[in-house]
Amino acid sequence: MPKVTDEHRTARRSQIVEAARRCVIAQGFHKTTMADVIKESGLSAGAVYSYFKSKEELVAAIADEALGSVDQVFRAILASAEPVTPVNALRTALEYVVTAAEGPEGDVTRVGVQAWAEALHNEAIYATASSKYALLRGYFVDVADRAKADGTIAADADSQQVAQVLFGLIPGFVLQRLILGDVTPAGYTAGLAALIR
Amino acid sequence: MPKVTDEHRTARRSQIVEAARRCVIAQGFHKTTMADVIKESGLSAGAVYSYFKSKEELVAAIADEALGSVDQVFRAILASAEPVTPVNALRTALEYVVTAAEGPEGDVTRVGVQAWAEALHNEAIYATASSKYALLRGYFVDVADRAKADGTIAADADSQQVAQVLFGLIPGFVLQRLILGDVTPAGYTAGLAALIR
Amino acid sequence: MPKVTDEHRTARRSQIVEAARRCVIAQGFHKTTMADVIKESGLSAGAVYSYFKSKEELVAAIADEALGSVDQVFRAILASAEPVTPVNALRTALEYVVTAAEGPEGDVTRVGVQAWAEALHNEAIYATASSKYALLRGYFVDVADRAKADGTIAADADSQQVAQVLFGLIPGFVLQRLILGDVTPAGYTAGLAALIR
Amino acid sequence: MPKVTDEHRTARRSQIVEAARRCVIAQGFHKTTMADVIKESGLSAGAVYSYFKSKEELVAAIADEALGSVDQVFRAILASAEPVTPVNALRTALEYVVTAAEGPEGDVTRVGVQAWAEALHNEAIYATASSKYALLRGYFVDVADRAKADGTIAADADSQQVAQVLFGLIPGFVLQRLILGDVTPAGYTAGLAALIR
DNA sequence: TATGAATGAGGATTCATTCAT
DNA sequence: CATGAATGAATCCTCATTCAT
């Protein structure tokens, strides 16, 4: 019984998180009520509360997912054998962002932006954001190191600083995409390439 | 009577906005209640509501300010006679951001991040954000044009794309500053400079 | 100074009552706020409150007027030398009601209906309504007496009861006019005439 | 579960409406606060709001009931086989009114008068009042037709007009009963009878 | 005296969470 | 175990009235 129950529990949990995410994408964390999530998930109030003991916990779960989703892909792609220049790394990251944003789950980047705001006043989400972003930015340190190694950038450059910039370009892209709506991975990458040379 | 009254009204309005901003910086838009603002402002409920007819309107006013405050400075500085390279423009912008963030009013960038999230589900704030950010990014188009003119970047570069990148670096800085806490205008600028050559 | 001031005061008072009546006709007693009355009257809050020391007092003044306005006309007309049969008396009364209702002041009968409701929970208005309606109904006792005298109705009829019926027909007319909108003095009177013979 | 739940829901709803009616009878629509209704009903705010989504909706429900309650009885009684003369019909109606008014539920006619006033500025209540009163008055058209048939009134009388008068006598009775307090079905009916002959 | 800005108690409504069935 | 009705504290907002200028 344990295994079946476990799968069942996992499926249920996902069902709730996905429903909640849909609500949050559509209305944001605060306009989304537990009643909305309950209705959207098709479960009962009691059921939802047996998986998440408060709205805060559920919100944290959604935020975690949204903030962390990039990670897996990053690891795979940036750790590949291909020549990973800063520009390529950025493009890959942005392309993933757009793919995720246009996926069938709805635009996860909207949840991400919500999470940024939430992190400022919510310990748990702050902690998640800090650690996930530190991790993510770490990949760009690798990228910077490689770039120094192959002479793409100066050997005495500070890889941390370069990583800050490369990583920092991503929120800027996400925000412009959502609020100004006129950026593309290709164009944005071209902009960076133009600056670099 | 008009003049005194007008000044008075303006002062009162500021008194409210400032109180509200303090609350929002401390707790975010949603945890801030009108009662908080009323208490913090030292006025009565009725008085506050005679200046802002709803919480939404007050929130919009704070968001407007937070999103727009950069503008004035930008105009002055970027339009100066000094040689304005992309790197210099960015540094100036970031220095302003940090100055504002560390000002006596409290860290306005926190309000800015709140506003990003809010813009996704609030027409009025979305409109403000769109227009202010389009304007702001416009300054970087000028910067890019100058850079093309003096050979800092390739003459056939797309100024819009370059501006997207330069402008995009700012939210990335703000976010890292708030969530990772380890970025400085100097370091971030150095990172960009290292990438550029 | 007294006289001028007195006229002035009377004029001001009327100005307020008329403004208030317009508001009440449009929105009812309860949706009408003192702010509405103040704006409509063109005076200041202080001025309005120097004539009526509370909303209740102002409301009472409007109700008084609305409940009592019929009286003057009644006295004049019913006390005339003409042959005043029950049917004629009713018609005259209804014609006056319609005239007043269609007057330039707006439909006063709407205020009357408000006053009925208000009288149930407002001592002052209840007192006014009782006395005005007792007075008004009194005229119909006269009418009944005359009718008994000239054989229009049985000599042993109870004039009070007849007056109750004749007077009672008026609210019924007012209400049907406002809510069903299809009654006229002529038709209603014809209905009574048909019943009588 | 459906059946129990349904009965339960109906009972709860009645519990709320009855509590609200008691409040309205005692204080009128506007002085009655939701807090009053909540306390009087013995339920919680949330419970009350799960049955009526606003005070307006609850008020409309009470008004509906008050305006419509006569109907059922009318239908039964006026449609009976007994000889239904205008005078008898009126008496029956008035007796029902008094019975209802003196019932254990409290004086519903007070709610009715409130509803008249409310109908003037509330679409929903206006609609209810119009349709219920049109219906009610319709019964008196039948009465008039019968009276024409058996010669009680002239064959060429306009039944609509006669119905307007007969129906119109009721509000007049209700109002005099509440405000002057000296009418009885018997006396009022006698007054009409005296006029008729 | 006249003004109208300010007051603040009071009212309607929401919603995260619980727990009896 | 699951359900979803019920809870009630918390929140936004209004408006009659006052009083400093």
XYZ file of C-alpha atoms in Angstrom, chain C:
197
model
C -30.870 94.151 9.964
C -33.278 91.658 11.464
C -35.689 91.726 8.569
C -33.154 91.419 5.817
C -31.452 88.697 7.766
C -34.711 86.947 8.294
C -35.589 86.932 4.646
C -32.109 85.834 3.934
C -32.366 83.026 6.411
C -35.685 81.888 5.014
C -34.334 81.929 1.498
C -31.273 79.967 2.514
C -33.372 77.444 4.328
C -35.531 76.928 1.263
C -32.473 76.632 -0.873
C -31.283 73.794 1.320
C -34.604 72.042 1.563
C -35.112 72.208 -2.154
C -31.654 70.875 -2.852
C -32.213 68.103 -0.372
C -35.568 67.274 -1.866
C -34.040 66.960 -5.301
C -31.518 64.533 -3.865
C -34.126 62.538 -2.029
C -36.361 62.295 -5.061
C -33.423 61.014 -7.047
C -31.914 58.683 -4.497
C -34.110 58.273 -1.461
C -33.425 59.357 2.103
C -30.693 56.893 2.801
C -28.630 57.048 -0.331
C -28.662 60.818 -0.058
C -25.597 61.939 1.854
C -25.117 65.279 3.493
C -22.286 65.785 1.024
C -24.811 65.381 -1.794
C -27.089 67.968 -0.255
C -24.208 70.321 0.387
C -23.021 70.106 -3.181
C -26.515 70.371 -4.648
C -27.331 73.389 -2.502
C -24.145 75.171 -3.420
C -23.553 76.026 0.225
C -20.888 74.915 2.606
C -21.182 72.153 5.166
C -21.097 74.682 7.939
C -23.868 76.696 6.347
C -26.137 73.720 5.949
C -25.513 72.680 9.523
C -26.369 76.140 10.755
C -29.885 75.637 9.426
C -30.363 71.983 10.288
C -28.475 70.566 13.142
C -28.519 67.036 11.823
C -29.427 65.019 8.802
C -32.405 63.757 10.736
C -33.716 67.257 11.163
C -33.299 68.002 7.487
C -34.985 64.788 6.521
C -37.827 65.628 8.867
C -38.234 69.011 7.219
C -38.484 67.459 3.781
C -40.867 64.820 4.990
C -43.042 67.439 6.683
C -43.332 69.369 3.488
C -44.081 66.337 1.410
C -46.695 65.010 3.794
C -48.299 68.357 4.358
C -48.335 69.880 0.918
C -51.708 68.452 0.038
C -53.296 70.099 2.964
C -53.412 73.707 1.791
C -55.018 72.803 -1.482
C -57.461 70.520 0.192
C -58.616 73.142 2.529
C -59.209 75.569 -0.304
C -60.885 73.206 -2.658
C -62.919 70.946 -0.450
C -64.139 73.921 1.511
C -65.417 75.544 -1.681
C -69.036 76.161 -2.378
C -69.256 73.645 -5.203
C -71.182 70.449 -4.721
C -68.562 68.204 -3.248
C -69.512 64.578 -3.729
C -67.151 61.818 -2.633
C -66.198 61.107 -6.213
C -65.521 64.763 -6.948
C -63.507 65.199 -3.803
C -61.375 62.225 -4.692
C -60.846 63.418 -8.223
C -59.803 66.841 -7.031
C -57.375 65.342 -4.593
C -55.859 63.036 -7.182
C -55.579 65.797 -9.712
C -53.680 67.808 -7.200
C -51.427 64.860 -6.479
C -50.613 64.450 -10.149
C -50.064 68.155 -10.626
C -47.673 68.225 -7.712
C -45.977 65.064 -8.907
C -45.381 66.483 -12.339
C -44.357 69.884 -11.083
C -40.994 71.459 -11.728
C -39.785 70.512 -8.249
C -39.722 66.868 -9.173
C -42.095 64.155 -8.080
C -42.911 64.933 -4.467
C -44.937 61.791 -4.101
C -41.660 59.917 -4.091
C -40.694 61.797 -1.005
C -44.048 60.952 0.470
C -43.526 57.228 0.021
C -40.081 57.544 1.590
C -41.715 59.330 4.472
C -44.190 56.510 5.021
C -41.345 54.074 5.441
C -39.397 56.457 7.587
C -42.343 57.168 9.828
C -42.272 53.569 10.999
C -38.947 54.070 12.739
C -38.619 57.766 13.256
C -40.645 59.375 15.989
C -40.628 62.863 14.537
C -41.776 61.786 11.107
C -44.299 59.444 12.618
C -45.761 62.345 14.572
C -45.924 64.537 11.509
C -47.471 61.831 9.412
C -50.068 61.007 12.045
C -51.190 64.541 12.505
C -51.136 65.550 8.873
C -52.971 62.455 7.801
C -55.516 62.795 10.571
C -56.123 66.330 9.413
C -56.368 65.356 5.797
C -58.705 62.513 6.509
C -60.780 64.970 8.461
C -61.677 66.763 5.255
C -63.147 63.562 3.968
C -65.307 63.331 7.041
C -66.810 66.614 5.917
C -67.255 65.191 2.487
C -68.997 62.164 3.919
C -71.258 64.334 6.016
C -72.275 66.368 2.991
C -72.913 63.180 1.086
C -75.147 61.936 3.816
C -76.907 65.286 3.877
C -77.723 65.261 0.193
C -78.580 61.613 0.047
C -75.554 60.524 -1.972
C -74.882 57.987 0.682
C -77.061 56.440 3.338
C -77.886 58.716 6.216
C -76.844 56.141 8.745
C -73.422 55.590 7.258
C -70.424 56.141 9.533
C -68.658 59.223 8.199
C -65.396 58.170 9.790
C -65.436 54.865 7.989
C -66.340 56.484 4.716
C -63.532 58.968 5.208
C -61.115 56.119 5.875
C -62.010 54.607 2.558
C -61.900 57.838 0.584
C -58.647 58.888 2.152
C -57.275 55.384 1.811
C -57.768 55.497 -1.916
C -55.072 58.152 -2.207
C -52.014 56.181 -1.080
C -53.268 53.380 -3.288
C -53.300 55.747 -6.212
C -49.894 57.168 -5.459
C -48.386 53.736 -5.145
C -49.935 52.369 -8.303
C -48.862 55.463 -10.157
C -45.256 55.039 -9.044
C -44.980 51.299 -9.262
C -47.402 50.236 -11.942
C -47.530 53.546 -13.745
C -50.937 53.055 -15.287
C -53.391 55.005 -13.209
C -54.934 58.386 -13.873
C -57.217 60.511 -11.759
C -59.950 60.151 -14.337
C -59.722 56.380 -14.616
C -59.353 55.808 -10.898
C -62.281 58.079 -10.201
C -64.294 56.289 -12.835
C -63.492 53.033 -11.097
C -64.862 54.376 -7.857
C -67.912 55.778 -9.620
C -68.554 52.430 -11.232
C -68.459 50.722 -7.859
C -70.753 53.251 -6.277
C -73.307 52.833 -8.991
